[in-house]
Amino acid sequence: MKLCRFVPVKESGVAPRLGLLRDLTLQVLPGGSDGLAGLLAEADPVGALAGLGWDRAAESFPLAEARLLAPLDRQEVWAAGVTYERSKRARMEESGFSASAYDRVYEADRPELFFKALPGKVSGPGEPVGVRTDSRWTVPEPELALVISARGKVVGVTIGNDMSARDIEGENLLYLPQAKIYRHSCALGPWIVLGCAEAEVRSWEIALSIRRRGAEVYAGSTGLSRIRRGFDELAGFLCRSQELPHGAVLLTGTGIVPPDEFSLEAGDEVVIRVSGIGELGNPVVRV
Ligand code: DO4
Ligand code: MG
């Protein structure tokens, strides 16, 4: 089941709706104003949607007449780090005297988790992602994102971009929040794929393509099977001693790292594809 948040292109000023993809049509979910938060507060969000069936009487829109939005309303966005060997190596190289912190967290029981974004600050498909004016080395981090219910269950997956200023992060570990949390530093969406088993998701590939003035300047991919931690393990740590009444989105870390001499520039186009989900494309701006 594929779920999105959208507004009909022909209606201006209307509240976003949740739509289930049926062929090339979006069937609007009943429950209106509760949105994704309402769905994630249910005891069994996937079961609730599966029980709906294809209701031809429900309001629906052709996909072509919908503008897809970031698939969240009241959910905090968190991120896991150093969950791929590739990310651990890159971080150790960039960070000099604090390299061992990355080595240790990769092996440790407790994962690295950090706060990434408030829901209103997340870019959806086609909306900008940012390079800080005080960064000379910024990259996109293509990541699988887990959609977690209010009860702490992983109920779906989407595509995420954990934009990162690697020069600021590498200068001092304590600068991590500035490297990771700034205007347009997170993009998500557009589709949430619900109810997939972890084993199936781990058989998918994630790929990154960066285009500049019409030409591809970087392409890379990796398998989601390379994520070192289990999805329930990551969600479990996020929910410890925590209250997430509207659910949450958790980025699972990057395994694709462009070469050190590469930095994003304003005008670039970042496209992240996950087989089994779809693609997320965003233009790059200086912020
Ligand atoms: O510790 C730095 C951040 C790591 C990260 O964002 C990642 O591995 O994806
Ligand atoms: Mg990351």
mmCIF file of C-alpha atoms and ligand atoms in Angstrom:
data_model
loop_
_atom_site.group_PDB
_atom_site.id
_atom_site.type_symbol
_atom_site.label_atom_id
_atom_site.label_comp_id
_atom_site.label_asym_id
_atom_site.label_seq_id
_atom_site.Cartn_x
_atom_site.Cartn_y
_atom_site.Cartn_z
ATOM 1 C CA MET A 1 0.000 0.000 0.000
ATOM 2 C CA LYS A 2 1.316 3.424 -0.995
ATOM 3 C CA LEU A 3 0.159 6.484 0.906
ATOM 4 C CA CYS A 4 0.850 10.159 0.205
ATOM 5 C CA ARG A 5 -0.091 13.611 1.409
ATOM 6 C CA PHE A 6 -1.289 15.886 -1.360
ATOM 7 C CA VAL A 7 -3.318 18.866 -2.491
ATOM 8 C CA PRO A 8 -5.353 18.823 -5.706
ATOM 9 C CA VAL A 9 -3.596 21.133 -8.208
ATOM 10 C CA LYS A 10 -6.894 22.701 -9.296
ATOM 11 C CA GLU A 11 -7.940 23.743 -5.776
ATOM 12 C CA SER A 12 -6.037 26.519 -4.043
ATOM 13 C CA GLY A 13 -5.904 27.101 -0.297
ATOM 14 C CA VAL A 14 -7.344 23.696 0.623
ATOM 15 C CA ALA A 15 -6.075 21.531 3.462
ATOM 16 C CA PRO A 16 -3.752 18.663 2.494
ATOM 17 C CA ARG A 17 -5.361 15.237 2.236
ATOM 18 C CA LEU A 18 -4.034 11.734 2.680
ATOM 19 C CA GLY A 19 -4.397 9.563 -0.406
ATOM 20 C CA LEU A 20 -3.989 5.847 -1.013
ATOM 21 C CA LEU A 21 -2.664 5.016 -4.468
ATOM 22 C CA ARG A 22 -5.038 2.757 -6.418
ATOM 23 C CA ASP A 23 -3.800 2.303 -9.997
ATOM 24 C CA LEU A 24 -3.162 5.938 -11.008
ATOM 25 C CA THR A 25 -5.812 7.352 -8.679
ATOM 26 C CA LEU A 26 -5.572 8.719 -5.153
ATOM 27 C CA GLN A 27 -8.412 7.588 -2.929
ATOM 28 C CA VAL A 28 -8.853 10.180 -0.183
ATOM 29 C CA LEU A 29 -8.773 8.702 3.297
ATOM 30 C CA PRO A 30 -11.709 9.384 5.577
ATOM 31 C CA GLY A 31 -10.853 11.001 8.897
ATOM 32 C CA GLY A 32 -9.906 14.369 7.355
ATOM 33 C CA SER A 33 -8.397 16.685 9.909
ATOM 34 C CA ASP A 34 -6.634 13.978 11.951
ATOM 35 C CA GLY A 35 -4.296 13.377 9.025
ATOM 36 C CA LEU A 36 -1.223 11.193 9.385
ATOM 37 C CA ALA A 37 -1.051 11.885 13.123
ATOM 38 C CA GLY A 38 -4.539 10.374 13.526
ATOM 39 C CA LEU A 39 -3.576 7.321 11.505
ATOM 40 C CA LEU A 40 -0.320 6.789 13.437
ATOM 41 C CA ALA A 41 -2.210 7.039 16.730
ATOM 42 C CA GLU A 42 -4.294 3.969 15.787
ATOM 43 C CA ALA A 43 -3.392 0.670 17.421
ATOM 44 C CA ASP A 44 -2.853 -0.929 14.007
ATOM 45 C CA PRO A 45 -2.501 1.748 11.293
ATOM 46 C CA VAL A 46 -1.690 -0.751 8.522
ATOM 47 C CA GLY A 47 -4.660 -2.989 9.412
ATOM 48 C CA ALA A 48 -6.950 0.062 9.512
ATOM 49 C CA LEU A 49 -5.994 0.998 5.941
ATOM 50 C CA ALA A 50 -5.996 -2.550 4.607
ATOM 51 C CA GLY A 51 -9.583 -2.894 5.876
ATOM 52 C CA LEU A 52 -10.734 0.087 3.801
ATOM 53 C CA GLY A 53 -10.746 -1.682 0.440
ATOM 54 C CA TRP A 54 -11.225 0.150 -2.865
ATOM 55 C CA ASP A 55 -14.193 2.376 -2.085
ATOM 56 C CA ARG A 56 -15.403 3.749 -5.423
ATOM 57 C CA ALA A 57 -17.760 6.119 -3.622
ATOM 58 C CA ALA A 58 -14.877 7.781 -1.743
ATOM 59 C CA GLU A 59 -13.522 11.117 -2.959
ATOM 60 C CA SER A 60 -10.651 10.495 -5.365
ATOM 61 C CA PHE A 61 -8.272 12.361 -7.674
ATOM 62 C CA PRO A 62 -6.224 11.299 -10.674
ATOM 63 C CA LEU A 63 -2.568 11.184 -9.570
ATOM 64 C CA ALA A 64 -1.717 13.586 -12.411
ATOM 65 C CA GLU A 65 -3.951 16.245 -10.767
ATOM 66 C CA ALA A 66 -2.288 16.044 -7.360
ATOM 67 C CA ARG A 67 0.669 17.980 -5.974
ATOM 68 C CA LEU A 68 2.494 15.593 -3.658
ATOM 69 C CA LEU A 69 3.762 16.993 -0.341
ATOM 70 C CA ALA A 70 6.195 15.865 2.338
ATOM 71 C CA PRO A 71 4.404 12.882 3.943
ATOM 72 C CA LEU A 72 4.120 14.144 7.503
ATOM 73 C CA ASP A 73 2.021 16.585 9.510
ATOM 74 C CA ARG A 74 2.820 16.543 13.244
ATOM 75 C CA GLN A 75 5.703 14.067 13.371
ATOM 76 C CA GLU A 76 9.176 14.980 14.612
ATOM 77 C CA VAL A 77 11.964 13.815 12.303
ATOM 78 C CA TRP A 78 14.949 12.044 13.871
ATOM 79 C CA ALA A 79 17.987 10.457 12.283
ATOM 80 C CA ALA A 80 20.352 7.597 12.969
ATOM 81 C CA GLY A 81 24.020 7.948 12.011
ATOM 82 C CA VAL A 82 26.997 5.730 11.267
ATOM 83 C CA THR A 83 24.813 2.735 10.441
ATOM 84 C CA TYR A 84 26.792 1.799 7.302
ATOM 85 C CA GLU A 85 30.496 0.944 7.201
ATOM 86 C CA ARG A 86 30.841 3.550 4.376
ATOM 87 C CA SER A 87 29.509 6.327 6.599
ATOM 88 C CA LYS A 88 31.786 5.314 9.483
ATOM 89 C CA ARG A 89 34.867 5.477 7.213
ATOM 90 C CA ALA A 90 33.913 8.869 5.740
ATOM 91 C CA ARG A 91 33.294 10.364 9.169
ATOM 92 C CA MET A 92 36.558 9.041 10.591
ATOM 93 C CA GLU A 93 38.472 10.590 7.664
ATOM 94 C CA GLU A 94 36.813 14.006 7.976
ATOM 95 C CA SER A 95 37.052 14.408 11.739
ATOM 96 C CA GLY A 96 40.689 13.988 12.846
ATOM 97 C CA PHE A 97 40.958 13.803 16.631
ATOM 98 C CA SER A 98 37.349 12.654 17.170
ATOM 99 C CA ALA A 99 37.566 9.758 14.674
ATOM 100 C CA SER A 100 37.321 7.120 17.397
ATOM 101 C CA ALA A 101 33.849 8.365 18.395
ATOM 102 C CA TYR A 102 32.510 7.139 15.041
ATOM 103 C CA ASP A 103 34.370 3.845 15.266
ATOM 104 C CA ARG A 104 32.956 3.207 18.743
ATOM 105 C CA VAL A 105 29.362 4.169 17.935
ATOM 106 C CA TYR A 106 29.350 1.878 14.881
ATOM 107 C CA GLU A 107 30.125 -1.093 17.161
ATOM 108 C CA ALA A 108 28.199 0.014 20.261
ATOM 109 C CA ASP A 109 24.829 -1.375 21.368
ATOM 110 C CA ARG A 110 23.344 2.112 21.502
ATOM 111 C CA PRO A 111 23.084 3.780 18.059
ATOM 112 C CA GLU A 112 23.754 7.417 17.272
ATOM 113 C CA LEU A 113 20.372 9.171 17.097
ATOM 114 C CA PHE A 114 19.918 12.899 16.622
ATOM 115 C CA PHE A 115 16.996 15.252 16.196
ATOM 116 C CA LYS A 116 16.698 16.374 12.573
ATOM 117 C CA ALA A 117 13.599 18.504 11.873
ATOM 118 C CA LEU A 118 10.217 19.747 12.954
ATOM 119 C CA PRO A 119 7.489 18.669 10.520
ATOM 120 C CA GLY A 120 6.838 22.184 9.156
ATOM 121 C CA LYS A 121 10.482 22.540 8.134
ATOM 122 C CA VAL A 122 10.684 19.460 5.909
ATOM 123 C CA SER A 123 10.807 19.847 2.117
ATOM 124 C CA GLY A 124 8.562 17.675 -0.019
ATOM 125 C CA PRO A 125 9.217 16.597 -3.612
ATOM 126 C CA GLY A 126 10.277 19.496 -5.848
ATOM 127 C CA GLU A 127 10.890 21.825 -2.898
ATOM 128 C CA PRO A 128 14.389 23.146 -2.198
ATOM 129 C CA VAL A 129 17.135 21.549 -0.130
ATOM 130 C CA GLY A 130 19.778 23.904 1.236
ATOM 131 C CA VAL A 131 23.514 24.533 1.359
ATOM 132 C CA ARG A 132 24.455 26.814 4.259
ATOM 133 C CA THR A 133 26.147 30.083 3.263
ATOM 134 C CA ASP A 134 28.935 29.277 5.756
ATOM 135 C CA SER A 135 29.634 25.780 4.352
ATOM 136 C CA ARG A 136 32.039 24.989 1.534
ATOM 137 C CA TRP A 137 31.417 21.218 1.636
ATOM 138 C CA THR A 138 27.798 20.048 1.737
ATOM 139 C CA VAL A 139 26.374 16.761 0.479
ATOM 140 C CA PRO A 140 22.983 15.075 0.354
ATOM 141 C CA GLU A 141 22.600 11.936 2.459
ATOM 142 C CA PRO A 142 20.127 9.573 0.774
ATOM 143 C CA GLU A 143 18.479 7.486 3.466
ATOM 144 C CA LEU A 144 15.654 5.060 4.000
ATOM 145 C CA ALA A 145 13.229 6.648 6.488
ATOM 146 C CA LEU A 146 11.101 4.615 8.901
ATOM 147 C CA VAL A 147 7.578 5.806 9.685
ATOM 148 C CA ILE A 148 6.862 4.953 13.312
ATOM 149 C CA SER A 149 3.468 4.827 15.020
ATOM 150 C CA ALA A 150 2.609 6.474 18.354
ATOM 151 C CA ARG A 151 3.092 3.010 19.906
ATOM 152 C CA GLY A 152 6.633 2.792 18.563
ATOM 153 C CA LYS A 153 5.971 0.295 15.750
ATOM 154 C CA VAL A 154 7.592 0.645 12.337
ATOM 155 C CA VAL A 155 4.555 0.793 10.051
ATOM 156 C CA GLY A 156 6.013 2.159 6.836
ATOM 157 C CA VAL A 157 9.016 3.455 4.947
ATOM 158 C CA THR A 158 9.695 6.515 2.832
ATOM 159 C CA ILE A 159 12.678 8.260 1.202
ATOM 160 C CA GLY A 160 14.736 10.845 3.093
ATOM 161 C CA ASN A 161 17.565 13.296 2.505
ATOM 162 C CA ASP A 162 19.656 14.202 5.574
ATOM 163 C CA MET A 163 21.495 17.216 4.080
ATOM 164 C CA SER A 164 24.840 17.618 5.834
ATOM 165 C CA ALA A 165 27.560 20.277 5.984
ATOM 166 C CA ARG A 166 30.548 17.945 6.183
ATOM 167 C CA ASP A 167 33.113 20.703 6.795
ATOM 168 C CA ILE A 168 31.213 21.959 9.862
ATOM 169 C CA GLU A 169 30.595 18.412 11.146
ATOM 170 C CA GLY A 170 34.280 17.513 10.613
ATOM 171 C CA GLU A 171 35.633 20.600 12.369
ATOM 172 C CA ASN A 172 34.252 19.577 15.753
ATOM 173 C CA LEU A 173 31.757 16.863 16.787
ATOM 174 C CA LEU A 174 29.940 19.417 18.928
ATOM 175 C CA TYR A 175 29.013 21.313 15.763
ATOM 176 C CA LEU A 176 26.833 18.400 14.598
ATOM 177 C CA PRO A 177 23.501 20.214 15.170
ATOM 178 C CA GLN A 178 24.693 23.139 13.028
ATOM 179 C CA ALA A 179 25.892 20.767 10.303
ATOM 180 C CA LYS A 180 22.590 18.910 10.272
ATOM 181 C CA ILE A 181 19.768 21.260 11.301
ATOM 182 C CA TYR A 182 19.303 24.421 9.276
ATOM 183 C CA ARG A 183 16.859 25.842 6.732
ATOM 184 C CA HIS A 184 15.862 23.228 4.095
ATOM 185 C CA SER A 185 18.188 20.575 5.543
ATOM 186 C CA CYS A 186 15.682 17.723 5.359
ATOM 187 C CA ALA A 187 13.543 16.372 2.528
ATOM 188 C CA LEU A 188 11.111 13.447 2.652
ATOM 189 C CA GLY A 189 8.676 11.615 0.469
ATOM 190 C CA PRO A 190 6.586 11.505 -1.473
ATOM 191 C CA TRP A 191 5.363 7.951 -0.849
ATOM 192 C CA ILE A 192 5.003 6.024 2.380
ATOM 193 C CA VAL A 193 4.993 2.306 1.604
ATOM 194 C CA LEU A 194 3.028 0.648 4.402
ATOM 195 C CA GLY A 195 3.180 -2.805 5.868
ATOM 196 C CA CYS A 196 6.297 -4.174 4.133
ATOM 197 C CA ALA A 197 8.357 -6.764 5.981
ATOM 198 C CA GLU A 198 11.871 -5.611 6.923
ATOM 199 C CA ALA A 199 13.364 -8.510 4.938
ATOM 200 C CA GLU A 200 11.701 -7.247 1.786
ATOM 201 C CA VAL A 201 12.812 -3.633 2.340
ATOM 202 C CA ARG A 202 16.380 -4.860 2.887
ATOM 203 C CA SER A 203 16.344 -6.422 -0.582
ATOM 204 C CA TRP A 204 15.879 -2.951 -2.148
ATOM 205 C CA GLU A 205 18.570 -0.573 -3.520
ATOM 206 C CA ILE A 206 18.956 3.124 -2.748
ATOM 207 C CA ALA A 207 20.509 5.344 -5.426
ATOM 208 C CA LEU A 208 21.596 8.983 -5.652
ATOM 209 C CA SER A 209 21.946 11.076 -8.797
ATOM 210 C CA ILE A 210 23.128 14.699 -8.796
ATOM 211 C CA ARG A 211 22.687 16.804 -11.927
ATOM 212 C CA ARG A 212 24.366 20.127 -12.676
ATOM 213 C CA ARG A 213 23.500 22.237 -15.729
ATOM 214 C CA GLY A 214 21.815 19.273 -17.378
ATOM 215 C CA ALA A 215 24.596 16.696 -16.808
ATOM 216 C CA GLU A 216 24.937 14.049 -14.124
ATOM 217 C CA VAL A 217 27.935 14.970 -11.919
ATOM 218 C CA TYR A 218 27.583 12.188 -9.347
ATOM 219 C CA ALA A 219 25.829 8.819 -9.216
ATOM 220 C CA GLY A 220 26.051 6.187 -6.507
ATOM 221 C CA SER A 221 24.007 3.371 -5.053
ATOM 222 C CA THR A 222 24.022 0.770 -2.306
ATOM 223 C CA GLY A 223 21.850 -2.015 -0.937
ATOM 224 C CA LEU A 224 19.620 -1.411 2.083
ATOM 225 C CA SER A 225 20.811 -4.806 3.360
ATOM 226 C CA ARG A 226 24.027 -3.012 4.395
ATOM 227 C CA ILE A 227 22.321 -1.097 7.227
ATOM 228 C CA ARG A 228 24.029 -2.528 10.296
ATOM 229 C CA ARG A 229 21.049 -2.170 12.661
ATOM 230 C CA GLY A 230 17.554 -3.671 12.661
ATOM 231 C CA PHE A 231 14.603 -1.352 12.026
ATOM 232 C CA ASP A 232 12.900 -2.325 15.305
ATOM 233 C CA GLU A 233 16.201 -1.837 17.127
ATOM 234 C CA LEU A 234 16.471 1.767 15.833
ATOM 235 C CA ALA A 235 12.795 2.521 16.548
ATOM 236 C CA GLY A 236 13.165 0.963 20.007
ATOM 237 C CA PHE A 237 16.046 3.267 20.951
ATOM 238 C CA LEU A 238 14.173 6.307 19.590
ATOM 239 C CA CYS A 239 11.113 5.540 21.710
ATOM 240 C CA ARG A 240 12.986 4.870 24.983
ATOM 241 C CA SER A 241 11.944 7.356 27.678
ATOM 242 C CA GLN A 242 10.264 9.364 24.957
ATOM 243 C CA GLU A 243 6.744 10.464 24.077
ATOM 244 C CA LEU A 244 5.811 10.600 20.379
ATOM 245 C CA PRO A 245 1.990 10.898 20.438
ATOM 246 C CA HIS A 246 1.789 11.703 16.709
ATOM 247 C CA GLY A 247 4.338 9.096 15.653
ATOM 248 C CA ALA A 248 7.728 9.974 14.171
ATOM 249 C CA VAL A 249 9.946 9.615 11.137
ATOM 250 C CA LEU A 250 13.430 8.163 11.604
ATOM 251 C CA LEU A 251 16.134 8.408 8.935
ATOM 252 C CA THR A 252 18.313 5.303 9.020
ATOM 253 C CA GLY A 253 21.723 6.672 7.967
ATOM 254 C CA THR A 254 23.575 6.969 4.693
ATOM 255 C CA GLY A 255 25.661 4.437 2.808
ATOM 256 C CA ILE A 256 26.320 6.678 -0.201
ATOM 257 C CA VAL A 257 29.115 9.224 0.187
ATOM 258 C CA PRO A 258 30.271 11.344 -2.787
ATOM 259 C CA PRO A 259 34.067 11.846 -3.091
ATOM 260 C CA ASP A 260 35.605 14.404 -0.724
ATOM 261 C CA GLU A 261 36.242 16.934 -3.504
ATOM 262 C CA PHE A 262 32.518 17.040 -4.330
ATOM 263 C CA SER A 263 30.180 19.657 -2.859
ATOM 264 C CA LEU A 264 26.640 20.579 -3.845
ATOM 265 C CA GLU A 265 26.069 23.951 -5.521
ATOM 266 C CA ALA A 266 22.979 26.119 -5.868
ATOM 267 C CA GLY A 267 21.120 25.046 -9.008
ATOM 268 C CA ASP A 268 22.015 21.343 -8.668
ATOM 269 C CA GLU A 269 19.216 18.775 -8.717
ATOM 270 C CA VAL A 270 19.312 15.878 -6.220
ATOM 271 C CA VAL A 271 17.337 12.731 -7.042
ATOM 272 C CA ILE A 272 17.125 9.806 -4.618
ATOM 273 C CA ARG A 273 15.541 6.539 -5.759
ATOM 274 C CA VAL A 274 14.587 3.556 -3.650
ATOM 275 C CA SER A 275 13.386 0.497 -5.529
ATOM 276 C CA GLY A 276 10.074 -0.447 -3.939
ATOM 277 C CA ILE A 277 9.223 3.155 -3.010
ATOM 278 C CA GLY A 278 9.883 5.581 -5.903
ATOM 279 C CA GLU A 279 11.937 8.759 -6.159
ATOM 280 C CA LEU A 280 12.419 12.068 -4.361
ATOM 281 C CA GLY A 281 13.805 15.002 -6.363
ATOM 282 C CA ASN A 282 14.805 18.409 -4.978
ATOM 283 C CA PRO A 283 16.572 21.508 -6.348
ATOM 284 C CA VAL A 284 19.495 22.919 -4.325
ATOM 285 C CA VAL A 285 19.542 26.511 -3.041
ATOM 286 C CA ARG A 286 21.962 28.540 -0.862
ATOM 287 C CA VAL A 287 20.309 29.374 2.456
HETATM 288 O O1 DO4 B 1 27.557 11.451 13.061
HETATM 289 C C1 DO4 B 1 27.314 12.005 12.076
HETATM 290 C C2 DO4 B 1 26.136 11.823 11.242
HETATM 291 C C3 DO4 B 1 26.046 10.497 10.570
HETATM 292 C C4 DO4 B 1 24.959 10.411 9.585
HETATM 293 O O2 DO4 B 1 24.131 11.295 9.422
HETATM 294 C C5 DO4 B 1 24.853 9.202 8.754
HETATM 295 O O3 DO4 B 1 25.637 8.251 8.915
HETATM 296 O O4 DO4 B 1 23.957 9.171 7.910
HETATM 297 MG MG MG B 2 22.721 10.907 7.748
#
